[in-house]
PDB file of C-alpha atoms and ligand atoms in Angstrom:
ATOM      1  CA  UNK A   4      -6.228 -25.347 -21.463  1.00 72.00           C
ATOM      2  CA  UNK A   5      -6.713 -24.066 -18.207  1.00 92.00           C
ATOM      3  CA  UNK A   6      -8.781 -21.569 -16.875  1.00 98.00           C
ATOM      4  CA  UNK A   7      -7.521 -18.589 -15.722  1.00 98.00           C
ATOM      5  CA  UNK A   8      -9.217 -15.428 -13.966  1.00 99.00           C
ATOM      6  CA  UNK A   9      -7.646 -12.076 -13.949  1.00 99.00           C
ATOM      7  CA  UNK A  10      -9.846  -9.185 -11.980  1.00 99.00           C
ATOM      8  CA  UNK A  11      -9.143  -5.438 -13.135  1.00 98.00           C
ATOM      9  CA  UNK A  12      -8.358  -3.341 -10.502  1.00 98.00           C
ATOM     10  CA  UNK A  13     -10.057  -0.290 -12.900  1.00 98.00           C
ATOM     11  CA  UNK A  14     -12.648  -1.628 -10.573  1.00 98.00           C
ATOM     12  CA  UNK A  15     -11.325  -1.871  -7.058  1.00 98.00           C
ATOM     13  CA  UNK A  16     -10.970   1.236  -4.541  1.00 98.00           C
ATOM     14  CA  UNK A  17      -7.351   2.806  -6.002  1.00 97.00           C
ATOM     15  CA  UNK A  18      -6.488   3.981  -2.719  1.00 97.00           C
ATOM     16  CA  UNK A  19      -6.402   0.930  -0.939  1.00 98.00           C
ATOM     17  CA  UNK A  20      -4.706  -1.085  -4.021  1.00 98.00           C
ATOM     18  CA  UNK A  21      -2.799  -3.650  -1.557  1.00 98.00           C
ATOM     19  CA  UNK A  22      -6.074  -4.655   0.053  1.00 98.00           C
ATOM     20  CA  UNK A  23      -7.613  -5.020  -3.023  1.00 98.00           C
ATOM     21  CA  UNK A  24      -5.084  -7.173  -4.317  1.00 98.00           C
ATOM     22  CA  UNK A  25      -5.133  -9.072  -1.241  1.00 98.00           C
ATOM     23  CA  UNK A  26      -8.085  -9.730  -1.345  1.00 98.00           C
ATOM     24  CA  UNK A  27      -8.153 -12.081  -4.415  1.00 98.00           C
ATOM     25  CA  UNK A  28      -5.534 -14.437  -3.667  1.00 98.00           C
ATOM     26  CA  UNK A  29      -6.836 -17.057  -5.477  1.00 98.00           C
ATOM     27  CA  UNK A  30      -7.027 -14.847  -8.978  1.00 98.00           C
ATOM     28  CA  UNK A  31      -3.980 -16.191 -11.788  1.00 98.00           C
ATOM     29  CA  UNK A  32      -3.242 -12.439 -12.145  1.00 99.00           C
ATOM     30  CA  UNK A  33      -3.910  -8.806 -11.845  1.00 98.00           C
ATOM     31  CA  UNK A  34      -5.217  -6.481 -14.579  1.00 99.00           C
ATOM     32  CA  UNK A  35      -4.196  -3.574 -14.473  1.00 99.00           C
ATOM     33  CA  UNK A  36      -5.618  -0.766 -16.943  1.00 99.00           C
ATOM     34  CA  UNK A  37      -3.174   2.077 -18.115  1.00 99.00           C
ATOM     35  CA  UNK A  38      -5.006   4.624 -19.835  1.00 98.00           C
ATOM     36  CA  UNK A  39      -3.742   7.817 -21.122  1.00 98.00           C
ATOM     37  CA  UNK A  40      -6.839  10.285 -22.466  1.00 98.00           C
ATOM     38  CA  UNK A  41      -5.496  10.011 -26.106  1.00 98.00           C
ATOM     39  CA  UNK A  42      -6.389   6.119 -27.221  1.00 98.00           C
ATOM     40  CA  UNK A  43      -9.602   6.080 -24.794  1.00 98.00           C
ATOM     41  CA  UNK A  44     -11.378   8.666 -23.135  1.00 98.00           C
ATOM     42  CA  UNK A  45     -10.164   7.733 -19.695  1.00 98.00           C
ATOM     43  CA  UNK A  46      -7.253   8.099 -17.733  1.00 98.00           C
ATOM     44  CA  UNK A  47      -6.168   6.019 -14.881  1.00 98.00           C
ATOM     45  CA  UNK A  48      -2.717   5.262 -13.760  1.00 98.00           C
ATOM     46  CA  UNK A  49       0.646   4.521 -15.429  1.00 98.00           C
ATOM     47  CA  UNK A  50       4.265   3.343 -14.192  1.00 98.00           C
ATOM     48  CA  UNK A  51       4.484   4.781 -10.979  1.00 98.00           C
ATOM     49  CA  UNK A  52       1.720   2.924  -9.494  1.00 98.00           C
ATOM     50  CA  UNK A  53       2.427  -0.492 -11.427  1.00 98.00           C
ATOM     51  CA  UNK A  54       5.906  -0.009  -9.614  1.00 98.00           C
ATOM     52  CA  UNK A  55       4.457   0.168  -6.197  1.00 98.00           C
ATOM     53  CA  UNK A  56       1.843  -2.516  -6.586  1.00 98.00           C
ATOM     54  CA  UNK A  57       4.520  -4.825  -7.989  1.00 98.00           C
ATOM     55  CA  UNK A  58       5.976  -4.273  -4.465  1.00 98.00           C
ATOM     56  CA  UNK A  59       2.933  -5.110  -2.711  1.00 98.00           C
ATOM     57  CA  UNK A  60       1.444  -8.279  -4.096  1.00 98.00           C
ATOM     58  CA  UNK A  61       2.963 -11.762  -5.358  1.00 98.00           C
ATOM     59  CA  UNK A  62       0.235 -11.864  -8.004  1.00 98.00           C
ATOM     60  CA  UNK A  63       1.478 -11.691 -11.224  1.00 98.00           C
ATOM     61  CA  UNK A  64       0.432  -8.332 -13.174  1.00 99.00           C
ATOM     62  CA  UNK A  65      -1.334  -7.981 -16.888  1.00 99.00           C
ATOM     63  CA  UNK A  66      -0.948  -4.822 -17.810  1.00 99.00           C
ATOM     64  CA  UNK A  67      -3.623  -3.525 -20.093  1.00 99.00           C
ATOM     65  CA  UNK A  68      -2.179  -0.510 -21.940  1.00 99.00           C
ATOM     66  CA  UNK A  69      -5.004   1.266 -23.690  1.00 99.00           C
ATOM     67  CA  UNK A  70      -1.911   4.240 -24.542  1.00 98.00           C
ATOM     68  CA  UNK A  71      -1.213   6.040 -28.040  1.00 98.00           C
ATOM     69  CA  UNK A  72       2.246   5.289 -27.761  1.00 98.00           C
ATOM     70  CA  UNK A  73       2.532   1.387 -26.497  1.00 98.00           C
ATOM     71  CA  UNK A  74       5.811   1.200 -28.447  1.00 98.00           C
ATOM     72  CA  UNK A  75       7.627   3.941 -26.407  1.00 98.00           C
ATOM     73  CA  UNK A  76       5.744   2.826 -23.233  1.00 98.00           C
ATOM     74  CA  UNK A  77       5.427  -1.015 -23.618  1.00 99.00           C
ATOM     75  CA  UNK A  78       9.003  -2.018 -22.737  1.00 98.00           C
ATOM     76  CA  UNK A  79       9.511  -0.220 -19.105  1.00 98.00           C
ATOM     77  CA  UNK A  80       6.307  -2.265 -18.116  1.00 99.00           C
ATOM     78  CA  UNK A  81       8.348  -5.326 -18.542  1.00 99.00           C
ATOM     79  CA  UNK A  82      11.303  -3.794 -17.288  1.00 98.00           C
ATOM     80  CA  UNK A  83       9.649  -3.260 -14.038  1.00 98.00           C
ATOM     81  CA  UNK A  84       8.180  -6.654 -13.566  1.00 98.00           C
ATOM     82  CA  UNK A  85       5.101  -6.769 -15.192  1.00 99.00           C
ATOM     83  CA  UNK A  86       4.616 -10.628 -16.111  1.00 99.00           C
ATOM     84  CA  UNK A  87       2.682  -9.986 -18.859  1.00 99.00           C
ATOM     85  CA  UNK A  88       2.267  -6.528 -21.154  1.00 99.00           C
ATOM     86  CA  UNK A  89      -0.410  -6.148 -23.954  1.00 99.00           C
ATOM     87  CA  UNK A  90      -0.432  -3.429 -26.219  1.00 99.00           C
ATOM     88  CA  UNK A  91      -3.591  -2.538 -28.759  1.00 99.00           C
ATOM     89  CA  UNK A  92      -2.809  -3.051 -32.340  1.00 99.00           C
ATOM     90  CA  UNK A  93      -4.720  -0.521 -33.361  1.00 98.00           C
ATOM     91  CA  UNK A  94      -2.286   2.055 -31.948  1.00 98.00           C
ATOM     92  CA  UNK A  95       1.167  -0.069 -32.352  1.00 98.00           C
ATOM     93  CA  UNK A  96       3.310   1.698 -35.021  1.00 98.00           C
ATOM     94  CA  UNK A  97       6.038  -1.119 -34.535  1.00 98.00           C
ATOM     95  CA  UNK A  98       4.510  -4.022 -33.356  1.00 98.00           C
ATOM     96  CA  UNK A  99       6.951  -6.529 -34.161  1.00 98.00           C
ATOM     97  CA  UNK A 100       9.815  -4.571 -32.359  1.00 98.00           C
ATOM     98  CA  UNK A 101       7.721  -4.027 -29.366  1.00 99.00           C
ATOM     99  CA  UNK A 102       6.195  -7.511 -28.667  1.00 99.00           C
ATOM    100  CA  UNK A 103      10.173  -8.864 -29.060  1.00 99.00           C
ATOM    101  CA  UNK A 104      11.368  -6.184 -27.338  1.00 98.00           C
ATOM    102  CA  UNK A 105       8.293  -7.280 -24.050  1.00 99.00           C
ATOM    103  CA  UNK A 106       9.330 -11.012 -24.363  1.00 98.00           C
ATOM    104  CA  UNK A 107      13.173  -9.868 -24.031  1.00 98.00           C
ATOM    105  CA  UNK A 108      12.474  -8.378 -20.786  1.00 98.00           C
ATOM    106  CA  UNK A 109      11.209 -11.360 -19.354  1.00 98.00           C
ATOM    107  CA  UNK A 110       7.406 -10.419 -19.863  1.00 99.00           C
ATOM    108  CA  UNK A 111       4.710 -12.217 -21.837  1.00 99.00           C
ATOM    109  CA  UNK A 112       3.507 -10.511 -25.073  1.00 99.00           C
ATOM    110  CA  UNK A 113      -0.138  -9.694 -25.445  1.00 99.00           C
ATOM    111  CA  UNK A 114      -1.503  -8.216 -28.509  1.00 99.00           C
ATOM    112  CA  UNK A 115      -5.382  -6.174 -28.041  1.00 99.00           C
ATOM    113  CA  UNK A 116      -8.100  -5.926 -30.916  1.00 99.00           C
ATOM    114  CA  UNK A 117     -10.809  -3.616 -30.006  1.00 99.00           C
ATOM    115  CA  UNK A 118     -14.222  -5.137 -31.038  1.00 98.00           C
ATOM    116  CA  UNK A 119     -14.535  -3.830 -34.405  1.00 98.00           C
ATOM    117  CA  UNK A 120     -10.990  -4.623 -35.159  1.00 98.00           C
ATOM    118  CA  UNK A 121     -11.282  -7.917 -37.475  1.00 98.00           C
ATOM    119  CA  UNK A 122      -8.068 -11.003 -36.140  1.00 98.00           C
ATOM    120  CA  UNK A 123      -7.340 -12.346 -39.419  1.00 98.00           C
ATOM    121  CA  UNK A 124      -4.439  -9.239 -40.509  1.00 98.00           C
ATOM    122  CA  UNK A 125      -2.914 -10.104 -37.192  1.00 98.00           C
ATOM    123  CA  UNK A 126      -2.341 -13.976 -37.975  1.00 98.00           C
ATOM    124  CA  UNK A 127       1.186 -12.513 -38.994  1.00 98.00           C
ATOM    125  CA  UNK A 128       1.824 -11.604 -35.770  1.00 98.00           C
ATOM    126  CA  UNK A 129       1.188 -14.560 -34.140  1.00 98.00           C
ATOM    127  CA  UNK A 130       4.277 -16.046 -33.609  1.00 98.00           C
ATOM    128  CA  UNK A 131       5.474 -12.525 -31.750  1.00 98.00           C
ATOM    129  CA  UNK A 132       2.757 -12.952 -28.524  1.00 98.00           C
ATOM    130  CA  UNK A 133       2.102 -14.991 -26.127  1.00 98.00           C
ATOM    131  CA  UNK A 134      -1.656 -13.995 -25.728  1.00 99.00           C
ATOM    132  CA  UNK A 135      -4.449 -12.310 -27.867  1.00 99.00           C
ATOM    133  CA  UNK A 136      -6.937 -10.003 -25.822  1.00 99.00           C
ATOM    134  CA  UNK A 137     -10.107  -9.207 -27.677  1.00 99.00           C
ATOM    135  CA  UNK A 138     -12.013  -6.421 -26.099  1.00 99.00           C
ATOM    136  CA  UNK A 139     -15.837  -7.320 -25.595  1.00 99.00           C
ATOM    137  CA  UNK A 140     -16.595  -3.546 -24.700  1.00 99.00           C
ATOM    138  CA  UNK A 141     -15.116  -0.732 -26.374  1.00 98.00           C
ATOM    139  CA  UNK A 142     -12.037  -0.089 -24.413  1.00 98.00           C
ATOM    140  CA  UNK A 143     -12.137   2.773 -21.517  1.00 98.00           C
ATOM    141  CA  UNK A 144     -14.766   2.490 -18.857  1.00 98.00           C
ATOM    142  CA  UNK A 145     -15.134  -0.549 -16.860  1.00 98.00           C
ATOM    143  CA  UNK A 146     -19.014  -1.642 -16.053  1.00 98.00           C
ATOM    144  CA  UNK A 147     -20.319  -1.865 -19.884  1.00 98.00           C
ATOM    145  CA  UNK A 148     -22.656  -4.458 -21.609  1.00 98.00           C
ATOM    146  CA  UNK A 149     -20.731  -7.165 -23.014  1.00 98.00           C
ATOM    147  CA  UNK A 150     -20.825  -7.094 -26.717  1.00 98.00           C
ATOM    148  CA  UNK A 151     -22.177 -10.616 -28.413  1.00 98.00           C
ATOM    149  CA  UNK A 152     -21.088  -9.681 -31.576  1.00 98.00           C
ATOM    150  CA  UNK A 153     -17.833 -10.215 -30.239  1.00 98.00           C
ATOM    151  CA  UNK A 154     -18.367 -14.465 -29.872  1.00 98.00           C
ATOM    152  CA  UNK A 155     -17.678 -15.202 -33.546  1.00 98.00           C
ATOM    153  CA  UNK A 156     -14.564 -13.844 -33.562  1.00 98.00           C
ATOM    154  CA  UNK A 157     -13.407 -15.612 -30.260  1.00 98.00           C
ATOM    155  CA  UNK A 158     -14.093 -18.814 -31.942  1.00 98.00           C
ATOM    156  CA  UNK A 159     -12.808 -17.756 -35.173  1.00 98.00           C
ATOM    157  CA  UNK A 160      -9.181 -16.641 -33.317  1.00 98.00           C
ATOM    158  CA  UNK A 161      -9.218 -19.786 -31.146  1.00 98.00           C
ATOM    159  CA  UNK A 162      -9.166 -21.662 -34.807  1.00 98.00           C
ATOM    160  CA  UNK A 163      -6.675 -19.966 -35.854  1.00 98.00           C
ATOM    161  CA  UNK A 164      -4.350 -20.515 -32.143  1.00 98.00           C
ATOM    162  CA  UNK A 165      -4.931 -23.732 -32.661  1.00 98.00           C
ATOM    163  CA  UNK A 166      -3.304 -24.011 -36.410  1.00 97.00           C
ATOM    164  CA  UNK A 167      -0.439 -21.846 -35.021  1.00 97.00           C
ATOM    165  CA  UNK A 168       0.122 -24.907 -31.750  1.00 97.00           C
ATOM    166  CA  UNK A 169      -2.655 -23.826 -29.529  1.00 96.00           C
ATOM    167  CA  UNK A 170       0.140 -21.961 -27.162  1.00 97.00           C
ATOM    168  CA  UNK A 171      -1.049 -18.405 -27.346  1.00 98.00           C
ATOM    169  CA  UNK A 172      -3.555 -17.762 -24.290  1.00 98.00           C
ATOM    170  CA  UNK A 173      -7.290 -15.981 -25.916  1.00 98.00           C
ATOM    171  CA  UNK A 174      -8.002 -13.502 -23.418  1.00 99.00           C
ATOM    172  CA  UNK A 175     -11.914 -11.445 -23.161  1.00 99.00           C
ATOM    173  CA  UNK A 176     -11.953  -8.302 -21.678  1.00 99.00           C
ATOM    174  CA  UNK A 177     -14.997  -6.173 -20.880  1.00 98.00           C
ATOM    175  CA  UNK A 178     -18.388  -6.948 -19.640  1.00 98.00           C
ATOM    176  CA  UNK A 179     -17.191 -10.440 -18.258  1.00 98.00           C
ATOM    177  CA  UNK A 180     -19.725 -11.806 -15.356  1.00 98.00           C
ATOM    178  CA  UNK A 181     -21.262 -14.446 -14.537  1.00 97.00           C
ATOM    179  CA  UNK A 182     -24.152 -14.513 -17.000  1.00 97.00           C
ATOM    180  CA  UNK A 183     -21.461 -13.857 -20.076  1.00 98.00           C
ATOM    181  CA  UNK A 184     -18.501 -16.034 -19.405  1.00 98.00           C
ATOM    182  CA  UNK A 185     -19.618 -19.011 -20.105  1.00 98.00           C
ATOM    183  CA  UNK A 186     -20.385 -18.224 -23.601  1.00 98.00           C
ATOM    184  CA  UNK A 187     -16.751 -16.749 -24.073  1.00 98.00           C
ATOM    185  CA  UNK A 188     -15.367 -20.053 -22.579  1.00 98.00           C
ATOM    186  CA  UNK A 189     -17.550 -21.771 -24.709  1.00 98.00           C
ATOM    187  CA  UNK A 190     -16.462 -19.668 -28.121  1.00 98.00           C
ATOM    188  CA  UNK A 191     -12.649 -20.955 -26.805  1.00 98.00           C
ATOM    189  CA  UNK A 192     -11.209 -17.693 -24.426  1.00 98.00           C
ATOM    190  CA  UNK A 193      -9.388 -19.125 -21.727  1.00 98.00           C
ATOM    191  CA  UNK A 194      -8.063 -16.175 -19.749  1.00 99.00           C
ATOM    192  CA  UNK A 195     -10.910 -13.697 -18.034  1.00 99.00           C
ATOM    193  CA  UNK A 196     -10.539 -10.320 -17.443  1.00 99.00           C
ATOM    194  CA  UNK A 197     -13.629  -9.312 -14.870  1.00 99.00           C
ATOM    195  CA  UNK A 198     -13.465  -5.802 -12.847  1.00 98.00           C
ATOM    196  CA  UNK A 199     -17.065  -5.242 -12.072  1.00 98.00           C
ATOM    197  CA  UNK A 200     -18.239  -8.501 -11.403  1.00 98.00           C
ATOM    198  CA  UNK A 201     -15.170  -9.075  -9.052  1.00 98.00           C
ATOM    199  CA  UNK A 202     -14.840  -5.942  -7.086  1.00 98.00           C
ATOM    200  CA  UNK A 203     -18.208  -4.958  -6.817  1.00 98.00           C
ATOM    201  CA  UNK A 204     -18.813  -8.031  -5.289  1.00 98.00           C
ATOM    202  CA  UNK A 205     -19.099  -7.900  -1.115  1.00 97.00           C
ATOM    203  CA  UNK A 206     -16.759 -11.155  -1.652  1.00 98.00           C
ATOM    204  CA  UNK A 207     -14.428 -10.830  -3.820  1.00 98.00           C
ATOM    205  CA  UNK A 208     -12.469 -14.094  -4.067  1.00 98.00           C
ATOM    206  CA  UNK A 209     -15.784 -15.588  -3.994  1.00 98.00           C
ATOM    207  CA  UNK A 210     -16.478 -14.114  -7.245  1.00 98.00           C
ATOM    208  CA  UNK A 211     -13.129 -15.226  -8.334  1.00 98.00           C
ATOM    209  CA  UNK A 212     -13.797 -18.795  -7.458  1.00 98.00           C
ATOM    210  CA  UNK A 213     -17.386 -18.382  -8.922  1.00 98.00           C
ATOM    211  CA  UNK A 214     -16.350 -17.226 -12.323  1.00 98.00           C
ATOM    212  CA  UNK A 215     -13.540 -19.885 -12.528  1.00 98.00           C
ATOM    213  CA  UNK A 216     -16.253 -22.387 -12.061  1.00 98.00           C
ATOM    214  CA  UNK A 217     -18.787 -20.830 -14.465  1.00 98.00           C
ATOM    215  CA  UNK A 218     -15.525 -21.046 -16.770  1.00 98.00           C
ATOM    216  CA  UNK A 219     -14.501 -24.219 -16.662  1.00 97.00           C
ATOM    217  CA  UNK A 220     -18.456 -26.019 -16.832  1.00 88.00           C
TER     218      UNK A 220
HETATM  219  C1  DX5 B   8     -12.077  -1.585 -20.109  1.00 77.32           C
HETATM  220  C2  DX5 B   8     -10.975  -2.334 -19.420  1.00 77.32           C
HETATM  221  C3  DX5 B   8     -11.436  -3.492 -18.636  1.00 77.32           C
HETATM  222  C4  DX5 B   8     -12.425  -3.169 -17.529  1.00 77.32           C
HETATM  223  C5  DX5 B   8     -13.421  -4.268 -17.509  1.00 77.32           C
HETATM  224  O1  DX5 B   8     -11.552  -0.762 -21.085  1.00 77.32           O
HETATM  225  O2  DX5 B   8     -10.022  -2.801 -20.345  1.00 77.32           O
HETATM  226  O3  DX5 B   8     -10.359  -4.258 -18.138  1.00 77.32           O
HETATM  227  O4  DX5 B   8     -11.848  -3.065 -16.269  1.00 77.32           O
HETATM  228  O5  DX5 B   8     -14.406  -3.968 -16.586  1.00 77.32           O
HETATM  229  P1  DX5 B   8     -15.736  -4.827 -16.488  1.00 77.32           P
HETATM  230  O6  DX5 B   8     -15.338  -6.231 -16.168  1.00 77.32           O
HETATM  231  O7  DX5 B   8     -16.491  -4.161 -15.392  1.00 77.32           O
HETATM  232  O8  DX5 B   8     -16.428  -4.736 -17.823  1.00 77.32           O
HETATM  233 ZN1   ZN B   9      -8.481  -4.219 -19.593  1.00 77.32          ZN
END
């Protein structure tokens, strides 16, 4: 299982976007937070801007959607070139049609649990995504404390990946830096959302290349 770093541009300076993307060529992806007011008390950016920064980078984008309505919104993320689309469970109405619906358009599924959401009624779902994102802040602001009591269910969902063929990817969001990811890489994550802790940092790809080390001791 390889390592893989994706920085949050919730972080990075929004009108300078290209630069910022530019300036982590050596991250696997881009994550990109869409939130709309209603599911968290934030609000960011939506398809428009995806559109344009799908024009202005080769790096593949994750796109985060902390939305109300992921099952109207979720497909014309993937339609645009998004390579991979996660919606939160906790506001899905029909996930199953959704995540197919993501993979049809050529995107990779993601299914989100915020922290207090509990993996094991999801184990259904499984064979729908492609990756499982749980949230180690509550979803909305980036800069928070990473939440510990997060760890036992990253190793609990990386047992049950691996009964279901190890493919899905086990992706931590929130409060990733250099002092926390090894213990998510340790509990068995393997893809690393990290927005402060890359674009707060004077070098950014150094950051990248720090975390992915961190990651993989
Ligand atoms: C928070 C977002 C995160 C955020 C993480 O709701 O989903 O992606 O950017 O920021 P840091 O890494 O600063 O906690
Ligand atoms: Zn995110």
């Amino acid at each position: 299982m390889a390592v893989q770093i994706s920085p949050s541009i919730l972080s990075a300076d929004f009108a300078r976007l290209a630069d910022e993307a530019a300036a982590v060529p050596n991250a696997d992806w881009l994550h990109v937070d869409v939130m709309d007011n209603h599911f968290v008390p934030n609000l960011t950016l939506g398809l428009p801007i995806v559109e344009s920064l799908l024009k202005a980078t080769s790096t593949p984008l994750d796109c985060h959607l902390m939305i109300e309505d992921p099952d109207r919104w979720a497909p014309q993320y993937a339609e645009a070139g998004a390579g991979s689309v996660t919606i939160h469970a906790e506001a899905a109405k029909a996930p199953v049609r959704t995540l197919r619906q993501i993979r049809k358009l050529g995107a990779r599924s993601g299914l989100a649990l915020n922290p207090a959401t509990a993996v094991e009624p999801y184990e259904g779902l499984f064979g729908e995504i492609d990756m499982l994102l749980l949230m180690t802040v509550e979803p909305g602001f980036g800069g928070q404390k990473f939440l510990d009591m997060v760890l036992p269910k990253i190793r609990r969902a990386r047992e049950l990946i691996q009964r279901h063929g190890g493919q899905i990817w086990l992706q931590v969001d929130g409060g990733v830096a250099a002092d926390t990811i090894e213990r998510c890489a340790d509990a068995g994550a393997d893809v690393f959302v990290a927005g402060s802790a890359v674009f707060g940092a004077d070098d950014r790809a150094a950051a990248v290349d720090a975390l992915r080390a961190a990651a993989t001791r």
